[in-house]
């Protein structure tokens, strides 16, 4: 297919409720939507670089720069038969790092190529399920009572597992309070790198609360200290921030730094690398689950497709559109079934329609590149 036109949009969408983590509070989410046109077919992708460099060093501005000045020129006017050929082009492949920029472009390539073959993204990626199990990630609240009430609400909606954010001073007592109220739910915590090995006793105490996993307790690039912590506790550590590639996943598994891995295509450069990590984990008995970056429906559709692969055996951070945004930019919006599952779209590519009116309403900047 000849890549004739690429469009990027900087979007800003207000969150339904502010999202607080150990990294700060977000009131809205800025991302980049990518549109690729090739031979009359249109593909869409979302880059999850945020407005701020607090989760990752990438931001909307750095991703915009890398797309505009390197990745887009590498692809425009090229004739590619598949995604591997496109991202293998020398000018594309020689860009180091900037995984979120690459992943946004790669997602649009997957969509346009799946649509050209008239198959769903899930099928093209090797998905095996028509429904995925979903959970919810709950930010830090102003009181325990508010958190408990929120959890009750999400459980009533069907969500299969609850993840709560923790931060120093807002950790053990919170886990105890949630466990007192909900002794049997599938519960996990995410520290977003807020702790160090000096906090080892805190994590030993967490072993008593039957947590499914502890996500990214230590440094955001660390693999080594996590191996020391994992040796000292029973609860599985799950790495998020530290895993940017198959090589990182191999190092973490061989060093026994974690027992579970969170896969986010944005963090690892796209679906191709995500699949490699998934396959490696599957053959090494490491469960994976799909993380989230507060995506719009465009990114969410891709996440749902990827999460339909067989190794995704734990519920993902893939919640209903309405958990994040009043109005999504795709039709239909994503919903959660009463049994805690979400349907995998069956239509060609990402399988949802773009709501151009809503997309225009949240676009703050747009640039078009023609071959
Ligand atoms: O650490 O998993 C994380 C959101 C933004 C950045 C990092 C993280 C998150 C979430 C939300 O936990 C997951 C979601 O529901 O999209
Ligand atoms: Mg996380």
mmCIF file of C-alpha atoms in Angstrom, residues 188-346:
data_model
loop_
_atom_site.group_PDB
_atom_site.id
_atom_site.type_symbol
_atom_site.label_atom_id
_atom_site.label_comp_id
_atom_site.label_asym_id
_atom_site.label_seq_id
_atom_site.Cartn_x
_atom_site.Cartn_y
_atom_site.Cartn_z
ATOM 1 C CA UNK A 188 -3.859 -5.013 43.287
ATOM 2 C CA UNK A 189 -1.875 -1.823 43.973
ATOM 3 C CA UNK A 190 0.190 0.464 41.728
ATOM 4 C CA UNK A 191 2.950 2.635 43.234
ATOM 5 C CA UNK A 192 4.216 4.243 40.000
ATOM 6 C CA UNK A 193 7.812 4.083 41.278
ATOM 7 C CA UNK A 194 7.224 5.975 44.523
ATOM 8 C CA UNK A 195 9.321 3.730 46.813
ATOM 9 C CA UNK A 196 12.868 2.467 47.357
ATOM 10 C CA UNK A 197 14.438 -0.651 48.863
ATOM 11 C CA UNK A 198 14.352 1.136 52.227
ATOM 12 C CA UNK A 199 10.618 0.469 52.199
ATOM 13 C CA UNK A 200 11.096 -3.304 52.111
ATOM 14 C CA UNK A 201 9.276 -3.815 55.454
ATOM 15 C CA UNK A 202 6.200 -2.071 54.126
ATOM 16 C CA UNK A 203 6.048 -4.494 51.191
ATOM 17 C CA UNK A 204 6.613 -7.477 53.479
ATOM 18 C CA UNK A 205 3.545 -6.373 55.454
ATOM 19 C CA UNK A 206 1.533 -6.178 52.230
ATOM 20 C CA UNK A 207 2.045 -9.936 51.829
ATOM 21 C CA UNK A 208 -0.756 -10.454 54.368
ATOM 22 C CA UNK A 209 -3.487 -8.963 52.173
ATOM 23 C CA UNK A 210 -3.681 -11.408 49.291
ATOM 24 C CA UNK A 211 -2.899 -8.855 46.591
ATOM 25 C CA UNK A 212 -2.839 -10.152 43.016
ATOM 26 C CA UNK A 213 0.267 -8.058 42.420
ATOM 27 C CA UNK A 214 2.211 -4.950 43.385
ATOM 28 C CA UNK A 215 2.838 -2.803 40.308
ATOM 29 C CA UNK A 216 6.099 -0.881 39.820
ATOM 30 C CA UNK A 217 7.037 -0.209 43.460
ATOM 31 C CA UNK A 218 10.632 0.954 42.753
ATOM 32 C CA UNK A 219 12.539 3.126 40.248
ATOM 33 C CA UNK A 220 10.950 3.759 36.851
ATOM 34 C CA UNK A 221 13.975 2.409 34.971
ATOM 35 C CA UNK A 222 14.993 -0.152 37.580
ATOM 36 C CA UNK A 223 15.157 -3.886 37.067
ATOM 37 C CA UNK A 224 17.878 -4.823 39.561
ATOM 38 C CA UNK A 225 16.432 -3.499 42.845
ATOM 39 C CA UNK A 226 13.099 -5.060 41.949
ATOM 40 C CA UNK A 227 14.851 -8.441 41.879
ATOM 41 C CA UNK A 228 15.978 -7.870 45.468
ATOM 42 C CA UNK A 229 12.492 -6.829 46.552
ATOM 43 C CA UNK A 230 10.838 -9.762 44.761
ATOM 44 C CA UNK A 231 13.183 -12.152 46.569
ATOM 45 C CA UNK A 232 12.039 -10.700 49.907
ATOM 46 C CA UNK A 233 8.261 -10.852 49.381
ATOM 47 C CA UNK A 234 5.663 -13.407 48.301
ATOM 48 C CA UNK A 235 3.263 -11.101 46.475
ATOM 49 C CA UNK A 236 4.096 -11.006 42.760
ATOM 50 C CA UNK A 237 5.757 -7.812 41.574
ATOM 51 C CA UNK A 238 4.473 -6.601 38.206
ATOM 52 C CA UNK A 239 6.625 -4.219 36.176
ATOM 53 C CA UNK A 240 5.097 -1.389 34.173
ATOM 54 C CA UNK A 241 7.396 1.658 33.733
ATOM 55 C CA UNK A 242 10.662 -0.368 33.574
ATOM 56 C CA UNK A 243 9.726 -2.504 30.563
ATOM 57 C CA UNK A 244 10.292 -0.807 27.200
ATOM 58 C CA UNK A 245 11.201 -3.787 25.036
ATOM 59 C CA UNK A 246 11.502 -7.544 24.745
ATOM 60 C CA UNK A 247 15.098 -7.169 26.006
ATOM 61 C CA UNK A 248 13.858 -5.476 29.194
ATOM 62 C CA UNK A 249 11.260 -8.220 29.675
ATOM 63 C CA UNK A 250 13.947 -10.896 29.248
ATOM 64 C CA UNK A 251 16.211 -9.185 31.766
ATOM 65 C CA UNK A 252 13.379 -8.803 34.285
ATOM 66 C CA UNK A 253 12.269 -12.421 33.953
ATOM 67 C CA UNK A 254 15.792 -13.867 34.053
ATOM 68 C CA UNK A 255 16.728 -11.726 37.079
ATOM 69 C CA UNK A 256 13.384 -12.685 38.708
ATOM 70 C CA UNK A 257 12.556 -9.006 39.175
ATOM 71 C CA UNK A 258 8.859 -9.668 38.644
ATOM 72 C CA UNK A 259 6.403 -12.543 38.224
ATOM 73 C CA UNK A 260 3.929 -10.638 36.062
ATOM 74 C CA UNK A 261 4.261 -8.021 33.298
ATOM 75 C CA UNK A 262 1.948 -5.170 32.348
ATOM 76 C CA UNK A 263 1.992 -4.573 28.587
ATOM 77 C CA UNK A 264 1.185 -1.123 27.210
ATOM 78 C CA UNK A 265 1.860 -0.815 23.475
ATOM 79 C CA UNK A 266 2.708 2.881 23.909
ATOM 80 C CA UNK A 267 5.438 2.111 26.412
ATOM 81 C CA UNK A 268 7.132 -0.534 24.252
ATOM 82 C CA UNK A 269 6.877 1.087 20.798
ATOM 83 C CA UNK A 270 3.726 -0.577 19.478
ATOM 84 C CA UNK A 271 1.839 -3.808 18.869
ATOM 85 C CA UNK A 272 4.779 -5.555 17.198
ATOM 86 C CA UNK A 273 7.002 -5.287 20.302
ATOM 87 C CA UNK A 274 3.978 -5.981 22.533
ATOM 88 C CA UNK A 275 3.422 -9.269 20.708
ATOM 89 C CA UNK A 276 7.085 -10.243 21.140
ATOM 90 C CA UNK A 277 6.869 -9.577 24.886
ATOM 91 C CA UNK A 278 3.558 -11.446 25.065
ATOM 92 C CA UNK A 279 5.009 -14.478 23.257
ATOM 93 C CA UNK A 280 8.145 -14.510 25.408
ATOM 94 C CA UNK A 281 6.100 -14.271 28.617
ATOM 95 C CA UNK A 282 3.732 -17.000 27.457
ATOM 96 C CA UNK A 283 6.531 -19.429 26.791
ATOM 97 C CA UNK A 284 8.088 -18.613 30.175
ATOM 98 C CA UNK A 285 4.922 -18.936 32.263
ATOM 99 C CA UNK A 286 4.733 -15.206 33.030
ATOM 100 C CA UNK A 287 1.132 -13.910 33.020
ATOM 101 C CA UNK A 288 0.612 -10.589 31.258
ATOM 102 C CA UNK A 289 -2.206 -8.063 31.385
ATOM 103 C CA UNK A 290 -2.994 -4.970 29.392
ATOM 104 C CA UNK A 291 -2.254 -1.640 31.048
ATOM 105 C CA UNK A 292 -3.951 1.639 30.212
ATOM 106 C CA UNK A 293 -2.992 5.246 29.596
ATOM 107 C CA UNK A 294 -6.451 6.830 29.859
ATOM 108 C CA UNK A 295 -6.884 6.361 26.104
ATOM 109 C CA UNK A 296 -9.706 7.654 23.974
ATOM 110 C CA UNK A 297 -11.720 5.073 22.073
ATOM 111 C CA UNK A 298 -9.112 5.028 19.294
ATOM 112 C CA UNK A 299 -6.337 3.754 21.533
ATOM 113 C CA UNK A 300 -8.772 1.678 23.572
ATOM 114 C CA UNK A 301 -9.906 -0.234 20.468
ATOM 115 C CA UNK A 302 -6.308 -1.257 19.825
ATOM 116 C CA UNK A 303 -5.812 -2.205 23.467
ATOM 117 C CA UNK A 304 -8.907 -4.419 23.429
ATOM 118 C CA UNK A 305 -7.663 -6.147 20.268
ATOM 119 C CA UNK A 306 -4.228 -6.804 21.764
ATOM 120 C CA UNK A 307 -5.742 -8.024 25.035
ATOM 121 C CA UNK A 308 -7.588 -10.723 23.052
ATOM 122 C CA UNK A 309 -4.282 -12.618 22.647
ATOM 123 C CA UNK A 310 -4.046 -15.830 24.699
ATOM 124 C CA UNK A 311 -1.323 -14.773 27.165
ATOM 125 C CA UNK A 312 -3.407 -11.906 28.574
ATOM 126 C CA UNK A 313 -4.750 -13.986 31.440
ATOM 127 C CA UNK A 314 -5.332 -11.217 34.004
ATOM 128 C CA UNK A 315 -7.981 -8.462 33.673
ATOM 129 C CA UNK A 316 -6.702 -5.303 31.978
ATOM 130 C CA UNK A 317 -6.833 -1.618 32.870
ATOM 131 C CA UNK A 318 -9.334 -1.303 30.043
ATOM 132 C CA UNK A 319 -12.449 0.312 31.429
ATOM 133 C CA UNK A 320 -15.626 1.698 29.854
ATOM 134 C CA UNK A 321 -15.342 4.950 27.878
ATOM 135 C CA UNK A 322 -17.604 6.678 30.414
ATOM 136 C CA UNK A 323 -15.148 5.962 33.254
ATOM 137 C CA UNK A 324 -12.791 8.440 31.596
ATOM 138 C CA UNK A 325 -14.704 10.813 29.313
ATOM 139 C CA UNK A 326 -18.215 12.196 29.087
ATOM 140 C CA UNK A 327 -18.169 11.686 25.337
ATOM 141 C CA UNK A 328 -15.815 9.385 23.474
ATOM 142 C CA UNK A 329 -14.483 10.142 19.992
ATOM 143 C CA UNK A 330 -15.555 6.750 18.605
ATOM 144 C CA UNK A 331 -18.894 5.078 17.950
ATOM 145 C CA UNK A 332 -19.951 2.983 19.668
ATOM 146 C CA UNK A 333 -18.252 3.888 22.956
ATOM 147 C CA UNK A 334 -16.735 1.008 24.941
ATOM 148 C CA UNK A 335 -18.976 -0.495 27.603
ATOM 149 C CA UNK A 336 -18.471 -3.122 30.297
ATOM 150 C CA UNK A 337 -20.842 -6.065 30.494
ATOM 151 C CA UNK A 338 -22.367 -7.005 33.829
ATOM 152 C CA UNK A 339 -20.027 -10.035 33.946
ATOM 153 C CA UNK A 340 -16.918 -7.813 33.828
ATOM 154 C CA UNK A 341 -16.105 -8.431 30.181
ATOM 155 C CA UNK A 342 -15.747 -6.131 27.199
ATOM 156 C CA UNK A 343 -16.540 -7.132 23.612
ATOM 157 C CA UNK A 344 -13.671 -7.251 21.135
ATOM 158 C CA UNK A 345 -14.742 -5.299 18.012
ATOM 159 C CA UNK A 346 -15.248 -7.633 15.046
#
